Structure formats: C-alpha cells, structure tokens
Amino acid sequence: MPRRGRARGRTRIHGTDQLRRRLVELGGVVLDASQAAVKSSAEAVQAGTRDRVRVRTGNLRDHVSIYYARGGLAAQVGWKDRTDWYATANELGTRSMPAQPALGPALEEERGKFEARLREEIRRRL
C-alpha cells in the first residue's frame, strides 16, 4: 500500500546568492541598453523630421527638440517653443495650405525599427 502523508526529503540549491546578484546586474544592463535605444530612436526621429520639414526660414528645421522623461525611457520629439506654433499648421494643413507632415512620417519610419534597435543594444551590452 502506498504511504500517505508528506514526503520527507530535502532539496538544497547552491548559488542562489550569486544568481540574485547576477539578475540585479542584468537589470542594470537592460536599463542602460533601453535608455540608449530610446535616445537613438529619438535622435533618428529628430533627424527624419528635420529632413522632411517645410523650410522657409529654417526655424522649424532648427528647433526640432527632444524631451526625455521617465529616466530616459521615454522621449518626446517636436516643437515646444511658442514661436513655433505654425508647426501644427504645416503638419496637419489648414483650409488654405495642404498638409506637409514631417514629424508623423519620421515617427512611423522609426516605429518599425525600435524593437530591433532595442534588441541590438541589449545584445551588444551582454
């Protein structure tokens, strides 16, 4: 007849402290790689926007800025200066002026590349 109750035995796992330290280190590597990937992508969107933006005086081209948030894990690219209000008119168009988007296409172009960029940054650092 089978024995009922708790099975008595011990299992000992060696190296858990080392594993825990290594996982903490790995988290730092992944964080650094993620920040680098976000920075590279933001710079690519900025450059793509500068290449596409309508140029009359060069103000919009010269003032495309990057704003980082969440410790460098998020970025916003665009215009925030009050004198650049007409960037929206260029991007979306008006009744009298057709849209000539620059930021949107640059963002869409980079969207497909970000995952590979992030993967490559992590792979390079490991």
N, CA, C and O atoms as a Tinker XYZ file with bonds, in Angstrom:
   504  protein
     1  N      0.813000   -1.170000    0.000000    73     2
     2  CA     0.000000    0.000000    0.000000    64     1     3
     3  C      0.871000    1.253000    0.000000    63     2     4     5
     4  O      1.885000    1.318000    0.694000    81     3
     5  N      0.446000    2.281000   -0.815000    73     3     6
     6  CA     1.243000    3.498000   -0.825000    64     5     7
     7  C      1.168000    4.232000    0.510000    63     6     8     9
     8  O      0.167000    4.186000    1.225000    81     7
     9  N      2.222000    4.878000    0.798000    73     7    10
    10  CA     2.321000    5.624000    2.039000    64     9    11
    11  C      1.654000    6.981000    1.879000    63    10    12    13
    12  O      1.858000    7.656000    0.870000    81    11
    13  N      0.883000    7.377000    2.832000    73    11    14
    14  CA     0.199000    8.669000    2.772000    64    13    15
    15  C      0.893000    9.668000    3.690000    63    14    16    17
    16  O      1.558000    9.309000    4.662000    81    15
    17  N      0.705000   10.954000    3.335000    73    15    18
    18  CA     1.302000   11.985000    4.175000    64    17    19
    19  C      2.369000   12.742000    3.404000    63    18    20    21
    20  O      2.486000   12.612000    2.186000    81    19
    21  N      3.107000   13.494000    4.097000    73    19    22
    22  CA     4.151000   14.317000    3.482000    64    21    23
    23  C      5.381000   13.487000    3.174000    63    22    24    25
    24  O      5.828000   12.656000    3.965000    81    23
    25  N      5.896000   13.742000    2.018000    73    23    26
    26  CA     7.154000   13.103000    1.672000    64    25    27
    27  C      8.273000   13.858000    2.368000    63    26    28    29
    28  O      8.292000   15.088000    2.410000    81    27
    29  N      9.178000   13.106000    2.898000    73    27    30
    30  CA    10.263000   13.764000    3.618000    64    29    31
    31  C     11.518000   13.707000    2.779000    63    30    32    33
    32  O     12.012000   12.639000    2.416000    81    31
    33  N     11.996000   14.847000    2.497000    73    31    34
    34  CA    13.221000   14.955000    1.729000    64    33    35
    35  C     13.659000   16.404000    1.706000    63    34    36    37
    36  O     12.870000   17.308000    1.983000    81    35
    37  N     14.866000   16.610000    1.387000    73    35    38
    38  CA    15.393000   17.973000    1.332000    64    37    39
    39  C     16.021000   18.218000   -0.020000    63    38    40    41
    40  O     16.628000   17.341000   -0.634000    81    39
    41  N     15.848000   19.439000   -0.450000    73    39    42
    42  CA    16.496000   19.874000   -1.677000    64    41    43
    43  C     17.285000   21.120000   -1.336000    63    42    44    45
    44  O     16.775000   22.040000   -0.697000    81    43
    45  N     18.492000   21.139000   -1.754000    73    43    46
    46  CA    19.336000   22.296000   -1.487000    64    45    47
    47  C     19.788000   22.854000   -2.836000    63    46    48    49
    48  O     20.298000   22.120000   -3.683000    81    47
    49  N     19.597000   24.136000   -3.021000    73    47    50
    50  CA    20.017000   24.802000   -4.251000    64    49    51
    51  C     21.210000   25.681000   -3.911000    63    50    52    53
    52  O     21.140000   26.542000   -3.034000    81    51
    53  N     22.288000   25.451000   -4.612000    73    51    54
    54  CA    23.512000   26.218000   -4.387000    64    53    55
    55  C     23.616000   27.331000   -5.424000    63    54    56    57
    56  O     23.236000   27.149000   -6.581000    81    55
    57  N     24.122000   28.457000   -5.013000    73    55    58
    58  CA    24.382000   29.549000   -5.947000    64    57    59
    59  C     23.259000   30.567000   -6.069000    63    58    60    61
    60  O     23.293000   31.409000   -6.967000    81    59
    61  N     22.265000   30.513000   -5.190000    73    59    62
    62  CA    21.156000   31.464000   -5.310000    64    61    63
    63  C     21.604000   32.899000   -5.057000    63    62    64    65
    64  O     21.096000   33.825000   -5.689000    81    63
    65  N     22.543000   33.092000   -4.148000    73    63    66
    66  CA    23.037000   34.449000   -3.897000    64    65    67
    67  C     23.734000   35.005000   -5.131000    63    66    68    69
    68  O     23.548000   36.166000   -5.495000    81    67
    69  N     24.525000   34.176000   -5.759000    73    67    70
    70  CA    25.214000   34.588000   -6.985000    64    69    71
    71  C     24.203000   34.868000   -8.093000    63    70    72    73
    72  O     24.346000   35.842000   -8.833000    81    71
    73  N     23.192000   34.025000   -8.209000    73    71    74
    74  CA    22.146000   34.240000   -9.212000    64    73    75
    75  C     21.416000   35.550000   -8.960000    63    74    76    77
    76  O     21.156000   36.310000   -9.892000    81    75
    77  N     21.086000   35.814000   -7.704000    73    75    78
    78  CA    20.384000   37.049000   -7.349000    64    77    79
    79  C     21.226000   38.271000   -7.722000    63    78    80    81
    80  O     20.704000   39.234000   -8.285000    81    79
    81  N     22.532000   38.237000   -7.409000    73    79    82
    82  CA    23.420000   39.350000   -7.766000    64    81    83
    83  C     23.492000   39.530000   -9.279000    63    82    84    85
    84  O     23.462000   40.653000   -9.782000    81    83
    85  N     23.587000   38.430000   -9.986000    73    83    86
    86  CA    23.693000   38.486000  -11.452000    64    85    87
    87  C     22.410000   39.057000  -12.070000    63    86    88    89
    88  O     22.474000   39.820000  -13.034000    81    87
    89  N     21.263000   38.693000  -11.528000    73    87    90
    90  CA    19.992000   39.229000  -12.046000    64    89    91
    91  C     19.881000   40.729000  -11.791000    63    90    92    93
    92  O     19.356000   41.465000  -12.626000    81    91
    93  N     20.375000   41.184000  -10.641000    73    91    94
    94  CA    20.376000   42.622000  -10.358000    64    93    95
    95  C     21.283000   43.341000  -11.353000    63    94    96    97
    96  O     20.924000   44.399000  -11.871000    81    95
    97  N     22.457000   42.768000  -11.622000    73    95    98
    98  CA    23.377000   43.358000  -12.610000    64    97    99
    99  C     22.733000   43.378000  -13.990000    63    98   100   101
   100  O     22.847000   44.359000  -14.725000    81    99
   101  N     22.069000   42.305000  -14.329000    73    99   102
   102  CA    21.420000   42.203000  -15.631000    64   101   103
   103  C     20.350000   43.276000  -15.789000    63   102   104   105
   104  O     20.185000   43.844000  -16.869000    81   103
   105  N     19.628000   43.550000  -14.712000    73   103   106
   106  CA    18.613000   44.609000  -14.760000    64   105   107
   107  C     19.228000   45.954000  -15.102000    63   106   108   109
   108  O     18.644000   46.731000  -15.857000    81   107
   109  N     20.411000   46.238000  -14.547000    73   107   110
   110  CA    21.099000   47.487000  -14.855000    64   109   111
   111  C     21.543000   47.553000  -16.300000    63   110   112   113
   112  O     21.478000   48.611000  -16.926000    81   111
   113  N     21.995000   46.431000  -16.833000    73   111   114
   114  CA    22.423000   46.370000  -18.236000    64   113   115
   115  C     21.234000   46.614000  -19.156000    63   114   116   117
   116  O     21.336000   47.355000  -20.134000    81   115
   117  N     20.105000   45.983000  -18.837000    73   115   118
   118  CA    18.899000   46.148000  -19.663000    64   117   119
   119  C     18.401000   47.591000  -19.579000    63   118   120   121
   120  O     17.969000   48.155000  -20.584000    81   119
   121  N     18.458000   48.185000  -18.401000    73   119   122
   122  CA    18.042000   49.580000  -18.252000    64   121   123
   123  C     18.925000   50.510000  -19.076000    63   122   124   125
   124  O     18.417000   51.379000  -19.785000    81   123
   125  N     20.236000   50.334000  -18.989000    73   123   126
   126  CA    21.162000   51.168000  -19.767000    64   125   127
   127  C     20.947000   50.991000  -21.265000    63   126   128   129
   128  O     20.958000   51.963000  -22.020000    81   127
   129  N     20.753000   49.752000  -21.688000    73   127   130
   130  CA    20.523000   49.486000  -23.110000    64   129   131
   131  C     19.209000   50.102000  -23.570000    63   130   132   133
   132  O     19.125000   50.617000  -24.685000    81   131
   133  N     18.192000   50.056000  -22.732000    73   131   134
   134  CA    16.895000   50.642000  -23.081000    64   133   135
   135  C     17.006000   52.152000  -23.223000    63   134   136   137
   136  O     16.448000   52.737000  -24.152000    81   135
   137  N     17.718000   52.774000  -22.312000    73   135   138
   138  CA    17.916000   54.222000  -22.402000    64   137   139
   139  C     18.673000   54.593000  -23.670000    63   138   140   141
   140  O     18.337000   55.577000  -24.328000    81   139
   141  N     19.684000   53.817000  -24.015000    73   139   142
   142  CA    20.451000   54.085000  -25.232000    64   141   143
   143  C     19.591000   53.904000  -26.472000    63   142   144   145
   144  O     19.706000   54.678000  -27.422000    81   143
   145  N     18.725000   52.886000  -26.476000    73   143   146
   146  CA    17.847000   52.646000  -27.626000    64   145   147
   147  C     16.832000   53.772000  -27.773000    63   146   148   149
   148  O     16.558000   54.216000  -28.888000    81   147
   149  N     16.273000   54.236000  -26.664000    73   147   150
   150  CA    15.315000   55.357000  -26.717000    64   149   151
   151  C     16.011000   56.606000  -27.242000    63   150   152   153
   152  O     15.453000   57.334000  -28.062000    81   151
   153  N     17.226000   56.853000  -26.771000    73   151   154
   154  CA    17.974000   58.033000  -27.230000    64   153   155
   155  C     18.259000   57.953000  -28.729000    63   154   156   157
   156  O     18.085000   58.935000  -29.450000    81   155
   157  N     18.693000   56.795000  -29.193000    73   155   158
   158  CA    18.985000   56.630000  -30.623000    64   157   159
   159  C     17.734000   56.804000  -31.467000    63   158   160   161
   160  O     17.773000   57.440000  -32.520000    81   159
   161  N     16.632000   56.246000  -31.010000    73   159   162
   162  CA    15.378000   56.374000  -31.757000    64   161   163
   163  C     14.897000   57.817000  -31.790000    63   162   164   165
   164  O     14.457000   58.309000  -32.829000    81   163
   165  N     14.984000   58.488000  -30.652000    73   163   166
   166  CA    14.561000   59.890000  -30.601000    64   165   167
   167  C     15.409000   60.740000  -31.541000    63   166   168   169
   168  O     14.886000   61.615000  -32.232000    81   167
   169  N     16.694000   60.490000  -31.568000    73   167   170
   170  CA    17.579000   61.240000  -32.467000    64   169   171
   171  C     17.275000   60.930000  -33.930000    63   170   172   173
   172  O     17.389000   61.807000  -34.786000    81   171
   173  N     16.890000   59.692000  -34.221000    73   171   174
   174  CA    16.523000   59.331000  -35.594000    64   173   175
   175  C     15.231000   60.034000  -36.009000    63   174   176   177
   176  O     15.116000   60.499000  -37.143000    81   175
   177  N     14.266000   60.113000  -35.105000    73   175   178
   178  CA    13.021000   60.830000  -35.400000    64   177   179
   179  C     13.311000   62.318000  -35.599000    63   178   180   181
   180  O     12.763000   62.947000  -36.505000    81   179
   181  N     14.165000   62.872000  -34.759000    73   179   182
   182  CA    14.543000   64.277000  -34.890000    64   181   183
   183  C     15.190000   64.541000  -36.246000    63   182   184   185
   184  O     14.842000   65.507000  -36.924000    81   183
   185  N     16.125000   63.688000  -36.640000    73   183   186
   186  CA    16.818000   63.863000  -37.922000    64   185   187
   187  C     15.844000   63.680000  -39.092000    63   186   188   189
   188  O     15.895000   64.432000  -40.064000    81   187
   189  N     14.967000   62.692000  -39.000000    73   187   190
   190  CA    13.986000   62.468000  -40.055000    64   189   191
   191  C     13.023000   63.633000  -40.195000    63   190   192   193
   192  O     12.629000   63.993000  -41.305000    81   191
   193  N     12.647000   64.220000  -39.070000    73   191   194
   194  CA    11.763000   65.385000  -39.097000    64   193   195
   195  C     12.472000   66.575000  -39.728000    63   194   196   197
   196  O     11.891000   67.285000  -40.548000    81   195
   197  N     13.715000   66.792000  -39.351000    73   195   198
   198  CA    14.486000   67.903000  -39.934000    64   197   199
   199  C     14.632000   67.748000  -41.445000    63   198   200   201
   200  O     14.590000   68.734000  -42.182000    81   199
   201  N     14.801000   66.519000  -41.902000    73   199   202
   202  CA    14.943000   66.284000  -43.339000    64   201   203
   203  C     13.649000   66.539000  -44.103000    63   202   204   205
   204  O     13.688000   66.920000  -45.273000    81   203
   205  N     12.504000   66.335000  -43.457000    73   203   206
   206  CA    11.215000   66.416000  -44.142000    64   205   207
   207  C     10.482000   67.748000  -43.972000    63   206   208   209
   208  O      9.626000   68.087000  -44.789000    81   207
   209  N     10.803000   68.496000  -42.936000    73   207   210
   210  CA    10.012000   69.683000  -42.612000    64   209   211
   211  C     10.125000   70.747000  -43.709000    63   210   212   213
   212  O     11.175000   70.929000  -44.325000    81   211
   213  N      9.024000   71.429000  -43.923000    73   211   214
   214  CA     8.978000   72.519000  -44.889000    64   213   215
   215  C      9.903000   73.632000  -44.415000    63   214   216   217
   216  O      9.839000   74.037000  -43.255000    81   215
   217  N     10.756000   74.127000  -45.295000    73   215   218
   218  CA    11.746000   75.134000  -44.910000    64   217   219
   219  C     11.461000   76.442000  -45.644000    63   218   220   221
   220  O     11.491000   76.514000  -46.872000    81   219
   221  N     11.190000   77.444000  -44.867000    73   219   222
   222  CA    11.072000   78.792000  -45.412000    64   221   223
   223  C     12.163000   79.648000  -44.796000    63   222   224   225
   224  O     12.982000   80.239000  -45.500000    81   223
   225  N     12.161000   79.705000  -43.461000    73   223   226
   226  CA    13.214000   80.454000  -42.770000    64   225   227
   227  C     14.212000   79.518000  -42.091000    63   226   228   229
   228  O     15.302000   79.946000  -41.711000    81   227
   229  N     13.850000   78.246000  -41.936000    73   227   230
   230  CA    14.711000   77.286000  -41.253000    64   229   231
   231  C     14.412000   77.174000  -39.769000    63   230   232   233
   232  O     15.037000   76.374000  -39.073000    81   231
   233  N     13.458000   77.970000  -39.268000    73   231   234
   234  CA    13.154000   77.967000  -37.845000    64   233   235
   235  C     12.664000   76.595000  -37.376000    63   234   236   237
   236  O     13.161000   76.075000  -36.377000    81   235
   237  N     11.703000   76.006000  -38.078000    73   235   238
   238  CA    11.186000   74.707000  -37.659000    64   237   239
   239  C     12.251000   73.626000  -37.762000    63   238   240   241
   240  O     12.376000   72.786000  -36.871000    81   239
   241  N     13.005000   73.644000  -38.828000    73   239   242
   242  CA    14.072000   72.661000  -39.004000    64   241   243
   243  C     15.089000   72.748000  -37.876000    63   242   244   245
   244  O     15.564000   71.725000  -37.384000    81   243
   245  N     15.420000   73.956000  -37.470000    73   243   246
   246  CA    16.457000   74.157000  -36.466000    64   245   247
   247  C     15.975000   73.977000  -35.028000    63   246   248   249
   248  O     16.795000   73.882000  -34.114000    81   247
   249  N     14.662000   73.929000  -34.812000    73   247   250
   250  CA    14.145000   73.870000  -33.449000    64   249   251
   251  C     13.384000   72.591000  -33.113000    63   250   252   253
   252  O     12.610000   72.571000  -32.156000    81   251
   253  N     13.588000   71.539000  -33.874000    73   251   254
   254  CA    13.007000   70.242000  -33.502000    64   253   255
   255  C     13.795000   69.759000  -32.295000    63   254   256   257
   256  O     15.008000   69.568000  -32.380000    81   255
   257  N     13.122000   69.563000  -31.185000    73   255   258
   258  CA    13.811000   69.230000  -29.936000    64   257   259
   259  C     13.388000   67.865000  -29.408000    63   258   260   261
   260  O     12.345000   67.328000  -29.783000    81   259
   261  N     14.209000   67.327000  -28.542000    73   259   262
   262  CA    13.925000   66.065000  -27.859000    64   261   263
   263  C     13.789000   66.362000  -26.372000    63   262   264   265
   264  O     14.620000   67.056000  -25.786000    81   263
   265  N     12.732000   65.828000  -25.772000    73   263   266
   266  CA    12.492000   65.981000  -24.343000    64   265   267
   267  C     12.387000   64.579000  -23.742000    63   266   268   269
   268  O     11.525000   63.795000  -24.138000    81   267
   269  N     13.258000   64.269000  -22.794000    73   267   270
   270  CA    13.288000   62.936000  -22.195000    64   269   271
   271  C     12.497000   62.926000  -20.898000    63   270   272   273
   272  O     12.440000   63.930000  -20.187000    81   271
   273  N     11.887000   61.785000  -20.594000    73   271   274
   274  CA    11.119000   61.596000  -19.370000    64   273   275
   275  C     11.365000   60.177000  -18.857000    63   274   276   277
   276  O     11.982000   59.352000  -19.532000    81   275
   277  N     10.873000   59.917000  -17.659000    73   275   278
   278  CA    10.969000   58.591000  -17.026000    64   277   279
   279  C     12.406000   58.061000  -17.008000    63   278   280   281
   280  O     12.657000   56.898000  -17.326000    81   279
   281  N     13.313000   58.909000  -16.640000    73   279   282
   282  CA    14.702000   58.482000  -16.534000    64   281   283
   283  C     15.335000   58.100000  -17.854000    63   282   284   285
   284  O     16.243000   57.271000  -17.888000    81   283
   285  N     14.870000   58.691000  -18.941000    73   283   286
   286  CA    15.424000   58.396000  -20.252000    64   285   287
   287  C     14.755000   57.229000  -20.950000    63   286   288   289
   288  O     15.214000   56.805000  -22.010000    81   287
   289  N     13.677000   56.696000  -20.380000    73   287   290
   290  CA    12.972000   55.573000  -21.001000    64   289   291
   291  C     11.810000   56.028000  -21.882000    63   290   292   293
   292  O     11.141000   55.201000  -22.502000    81   291
   293  N     11.571000   57.318000  -21.938000    73   291   294
   294  CA    10.541000   57.877000  -22.812000    64   293   295
   295  C     11.087000   59.173000  -23.398000    63   294   296   297
   296  O     11.865000   59.879000  -22.757000    81   295
   297  N     10.674000   59.473000  -24.610000    73   295   298
   298  CA    11.140000   60.697000  -25.258000    64   297   299
   299  C     10.011000   61.298000  -26.079000    63   298   300   301
   300  O      9.200000   60.582000  -26.665000    81   299
   301  N      9.973000   62.608000  -26.110000    73   299   302
   302  CA     9.053000   63.335000  -26.968000    64   301   303
   303  C      9.891000   64.160000  -27.928000    63   302   304   305
   304  O     10.851000   64.819000  -27.527000    81   303
   305  N      9.521000   64.118000  -29.189000    73   303   306
   306  CA    10.227000   64.880000  -30.207000    64   305   307
   307  C      9.229000   65.866000  -30.795000    63   306   308   309
   308  O      8.096000   65.497000  -31.104000    81   307
   309  N      9.641000   67.106000  -30.950000    73   307   310
   310  CA     8.743000   68.090000  -31.541000    64   309   311
   311  C      9.152000   69.504000  -31.213000    63   310   312   313
   312  O     10.312000   69.799000  -30.922000    81   311
   313  N      8.151000   70.376000  -31.270000    73   311   314
   314  CA     8.373000   71.791000  -31.037000    64   313   315
   315  C      7.590000   72.207000  -29.809000    63   314   316   317
   316  O      6.406000   71.890000  -29.698000    81   315
   317  N      8.222000   72.907000  -28.889000    73   315   318
   318  CA     7.524000   73.381000  -27.688000    64   317   319
   319  C      7.618000   74.884000  -27.515000    63   318   320   321
   320  O      6.984000   75.444000  -26.621000    81   319
   321  N      8.382000   75.533000  -28.340000    73   319   322
   322  CA     8.541000   76.982000  -28.234000    64   321   323
   323  C      7.282000   77.659000  -28.773000    63   322   324   325
   324  O      6.735000   77.231000  -29.789000    81   323
   325  N      6.833000   78.686000  -28.114000    73   323   326
   326  CA     5.622000   79.395000  -28.551000    64   325   327
   327  C      5.763000   79.991000  -29.952000    63   326   328   329
   328  O      4.769000   80.163000  -30.657000    81   327
   329  N      6.975000   80.298000  -30.346000    73   327   330
   330  CA     7.167000   80.890000  -31.672000    64   329   331
   331  C      7.073000   79.839000  -32.782000    63   330   332   333
   332  O      7.092000   80.184000  -33.963000    81   331
   333  N      6.972000   78.580000  -32.415000    73   331   334
   334  CA     6.869000   77.505000  -33.400000    64   333   335
   335  C      5.437000   76.991000  -33.545000    63   334   336   337
   336  O      5.225000   75.848000  -33.951000    81   335
   337  N      4.457000   77.830000  -33.216000    73   335   338
   338  CA     3.054000   77.423000  -33.247000    64   337   339
   339  C      2.619000   76.935000  -34.626000    63   338   340   341
   340  O      1.719000   76.102000  -34.734000    81   339
   341  N      3.244000   77.439000  -35.662000    73   339   342
   342  CA     2.830000   77.099000  -37.023000    64   341   343
   343  C      3.306000   75.717000  -37.459000    63   342   344   345
   344  O      3.000000   75.282000  -38.569000    81   343
   345  N      4.053000   75.021000  -36.598000    73   343   346
   346  CA     4.461000   73.646000  -36.910000    64   345   347
   347  C      3.224000   72.761000  -37.063000    63   346   348   349
   348  O      3.199000   71.870000  -37.912000    81   347
   349  N      2.213000   73.000000  -36.255000    73   347   350
   350  CA     0.975000   72.235000  -36.347000    64   349   351
   351  C      0.285000   72.489000  -37.676000    63   350   352   353
   352  O     -0.246000   71.561000  -38.286000    81   351
   353  N      0.288000   73.723000  -38.126000    73   351   354
   354  CA    -0.321000   74.047000  -39.418000    64   353   355
   355  C      0.414000   73.344000  -40.552000    63   354   356   357
   356  O     -0.218000   72.849000  -41.486000    81   355
   357  N      1.722000   73.295000  -40.483000    73   355   358
   358  CA     2.495000   72.579000  -41.504000    64   357   359
   359  C      2.227000   71.076000  -41.445000    63   358   360   361
   360  O      2.110000   70.420000  -42.481000    81   359
   361  N      2.132000   70.546000  -40.256000    73   359   362
   362  CA     1.966000   69.108000  -40.075000    64   361   363
   363  C      0.570000   68.636000  -40.501000    63   362   364   365
   364  O      0.432000   67.604000  -41.158000    81   363
   365  N     -0.455000   69.393000  -40.125000    73   363   366
   366  CA    -1.834000   68.970000  -40.370000    64   365   367
   367  C     -2.510000   69.685000  -41.532000    63   366   368   369
   368  O     -3.517000   69.208000  -42.054000    81   367
   369  N     -1.964000   70.819000  -41.936000    73   367   370
   370  CA    -2.569000   71.612000  -43.003000    64   369   371
   371  C     -3.636000   72.546000  -42.467000    63   370   372   373
   372  O     -4.056000   72.436000  -41.315000    81   371
   373  N     -4.064000   73.459000  -43.310000    73   371   374
   374  CA    -5.147000   74.394000  -42.984000    64   373   375
   375  C     -6.092000   74.421000  -44.174000    63   374   376   377
   376  O     -5.914000   73.679000  -45.140000    81   375
   377  N     -7.081000   75.271000  -44.094000    73   375   378
   378  CA    -8.000000   75.404000  -45.234000    64   377   379
   379  C     -7.283000   75.885000  -46.489000    63   378   380   381
   380  O     -7.614000   75.487000  -47.606000    81   379
   381  N     -6.306000   76.739000  -46.282000    73   379   382
   382  CA    -5.628000   77.323000  -47.436000    64   381   383
   383  C     -4.253000   76.717000  -47.727000    63   382   384   385
   384  O     -3.605000   77.101000  -48.701000    81   383
   385  N     -3.809000   75.786000  -46.903000    73   383   386
   386  CA    -2.483000   75.204000  -47.097000    64   385   387
   387  C     -2.563000   73.691000  -46.895000    63   386   388   389
   388  O     -3.020000   73.230000  -45.849000    81   387
   389  N     -2.130000   72.928000  -47.871000    73   387   390
   390  CA    -2.175000   71.476000  -47.697000    64   389   391
   391  C     -1.162000   71.010000  -46.644000    63   390   392   393
   392  O     -0.131000   71.645000  -46.422000    81   391
   393  N     -1.481000   69.906000  -46.018000    73   391   394
   394  CA    -0.581000   69.339000  -45.009000    64   393   395
   395  C      0.713000   68.877000  -45.662000    63   394   396   397
   396  O      0.718000   68.311000  -46.756000    81   395
   397  N      1.792000   69.131000  -44.966000    73   395   398
   398  CA     3.081000   68.594000  -45.371000    64   397   399
   399  C      3.718000   68.006000  -44.106000    63   398   400   401
   400  O      4.604000   68.612000  -43.503000    81   399
   401  N      3.247000   66.814000  -43.718000    73   399   402
   402  CA     3.723000   66.239000  -42.458000    64   401   403
   403  C      5.209000   65.901000  -42.494000    63   402   404   405
   404  O      5.739000   65.436000  -43.503000    81   403
   405  N      5.852000   66.144000  -41.379000    73   403   406
   406  CA     7.273000   65.827000  -41.241000    64   405   407
   407  C      7.496000   64.935000  -40.020000    63   406   408   409
   408  O      8.209000   63.934000  -40.098000    81   407
   409  N      6.888000   65.300000  -38.902000    73   407   410
   410  CA     7.069000   64.558000  -37.656000    64   409   411
   411  C      6.394000   63.191000  -37.723000    63   410   412   413
   412  O      6.984000   62.188000  -37.321000    81   411
   413  N      5.178000   63.145000  -38.219000    73   411   414
   414  CA     4.441000   61.883000  -38.307000    64   413   415
   415  C      5.164000   60.818000  -39.133000    63   414   416   417
   416  O      5.351000   59.702000  -38.648000    81   415
   417  N      5.571000   61.127000  -40.351000    73   415   418
   418  CA     6.292000   60.128000  -41.145000    64   417   419
   419  C      7.630000   59.698000  -40.528000    63   418   420   421
   420  O      8.016000   58.533000  -40.627000    81   419
   421  N      8.326000   60.631000  -39.901000    73   419   422
   422  CA     9.596000   60.272000  -39.252000    64   421   423
   423  C      9.342000   59.319000  -38.086000    63   422   424   425
   424  O     10.101000   58.373000  -37.874000    81   423
   425  N      8.281000   59.569000  -37.341000    73   423   426
   426  CA     7.919000   58.697000  -36.233000    64   425   427
   427  C      7.517000   57.314000  -36.730000    63   426   428   429
   428  O      7.947000   56.307000  -36.167000    81   427
   429  N      6.705000   57.250000  -37.770000    73   427   430
   430  CA     6.275000   55.962000  -38.321000    64   429   431
   431  C      7.451000   55.172000  -38.879000    63   430   432   433
   432  O      7.493000   53.949000  -38.749000    81   431
   433  N      8.384000   55.844000  -39.485000    73   431   434
   434  CA     9.571000   55.166000  -40.015000    64   433   435
   435  C     10.379000   54.531000  -38.884000    63   434   436   437
   436  O     10.874000   53.413000  -39.024000    81   435
   437  N     10.509000   55.231000  -37.783000    73   435   438
   438  CA    11.295000   54.731000  -36.657000    64   437   439
   439  C     10.538000   53.675000  -35.856000    63   438   440   441
   440  O     11.161000   52.807000  -35.244000    81   439
   441  N      9.223000   53.732000  -35.850000    73   439   442
   442  CA     8.429000   52.784000  -35.069000    64   441   443
   443  C      8.781000   51.333000  -35.422000    63   442   444   445
   444  O      8.896000   50.489000  -34.533000    81   443
   445  N      8.947000   51.051000  -36.683000    73   443   446
   446  CA     9.286000   49.705000  -37.114000    64   445   447
   447  C     10.707000   49.287000  -36.782000    63   446   448   449
   448  O     11.021000   48.097000  -36.794000    81   447
   449  N     11.557000   50.238000  -36.488000    73   447   450
   450  CA    12.971000   49.948000  -36.223000    64   449   451
   451  C     13.304000   49.854000  -34.735000    63   450   452   453
   452  O     14.362000   49.345000  -34.365000    81   451
   453  N     12.407000   50.340000  -33.888000    73   451   454
   454  CA    12.745000   50.452000  -32.469000    64   453   455
   455  C     12.999000   49.100000  -31.819000    63   454   456   457
   456  O     13.970000   48.946000  -31.078000    81   455
   457  N     12.156000   48.132000  -32.079000    73   455   458
   458  CA    12.317000   46.828000  -31.444000    64   457   459
   459  C     13.678000   46.211000  -31.788000    63   458   460   461
   460  O     14.365000   45.683000  -30.914000    81   459
   461  N     14.052000   46.282000  -33.049000    73   459   462
   462  CA    15.355000   45.742000  -33.465000    64   461   463
   463  C     16.493000   46.550000  -32.833000    63   462   464   465
   464  O     17.518000   45.987000  -32.449000    81   463
   465  N     16.310000   47.850000  -32.728000    73   463   466
   466  CA    17.338000   48.712000  -32.111000    64   465   467
   467  C     17.522000   48.336000  -30.641000    63   466   468   469
   468  O     18.649000   48.249000  -30.153000    81   467
   469  N     16.417000   48.116000  -29.945000    73   467   470
   470  CA    16.478000   47.743000  -28.535000    64   469   471
   471  C     17.133000   46.375000  -28.371000    63   470   472   473
   472  O     17.993000   46.192000  -27.509000    81   471
   473  N     16.730000   45.426000  -29.190000    73   471   474
   474  CA    17.316000   44.093000  -29.137000    64   473   475
   475  C     18.828000   44.143000  -29.367000    63   474   476   477
   476  O     19.591000   43.479000  -28.666000    81   475
   477  N     19.246000   44.924000  -30.341000    73   475   478
   478  CA    20.670000   45.038000  -30.665000    64   477   479
   479  C     21.453000   45.694000  -29.524000    63   478   480   481
   480  O     22.568000   45.268000  -29.220000    81   479
   481  N     20.892000   46.712000  -28.898000    73   479   482
   482  CA    21.565000   47.367000  -27.773000    64   481   483
   483  C     21.753000   46.384000  -26.624000    63   482   484   485
   484  O     22.829000   46.324000  -26.029000    81   483
   485  N     20.721000   45.616000  -26.310000    73   483   486
   486  CA    20.833000   44.650000  -25.215000    64   485   487
   487  C     21.836000   43.569000  -25.565000    63   486   488   489
   488  O     22.660000   43.194000  -24.731000    81   487
   489  N     21.778000   43.072000  -26.769000    73   487   490
   490  CA    22.710000   42.021000  -27.205000    64   489   491
   491  C     24.154000   42.524000  -27.156000    63   490   492   493
   492  O     25.057000   41.801000  -26.737000    81   491
   493  N     24.358000   43.759000  -27.584000    73   491   494
   494  CA    25.710000   44.322000  -27.596000    64   493   495
   495  C     26.289000   44.457000  -26.186000    63   494   496   497
   496  O     27.485000   44.261000  -25.972000    81   495
   497  N     25.427000   44.791000  -25.239000    73   495   498
   498  CA    25.906000   45.016000  -23.868000    64   497   499
   499  C     26.054000   43.735000  -23.056000    63   498   500   501
   500  O     26.747000   43.704000  -22.039000    81   499
   501  N     25.404000   42.701000  -23.514000    73   499   502
   502  CA    25.553000   41.427000  -22.799000    64   501   503
   503  C     26.762000   40.727000  -23.341000    63   502   504
   504  O     27.093000   39.630000  -22.892000    81   503
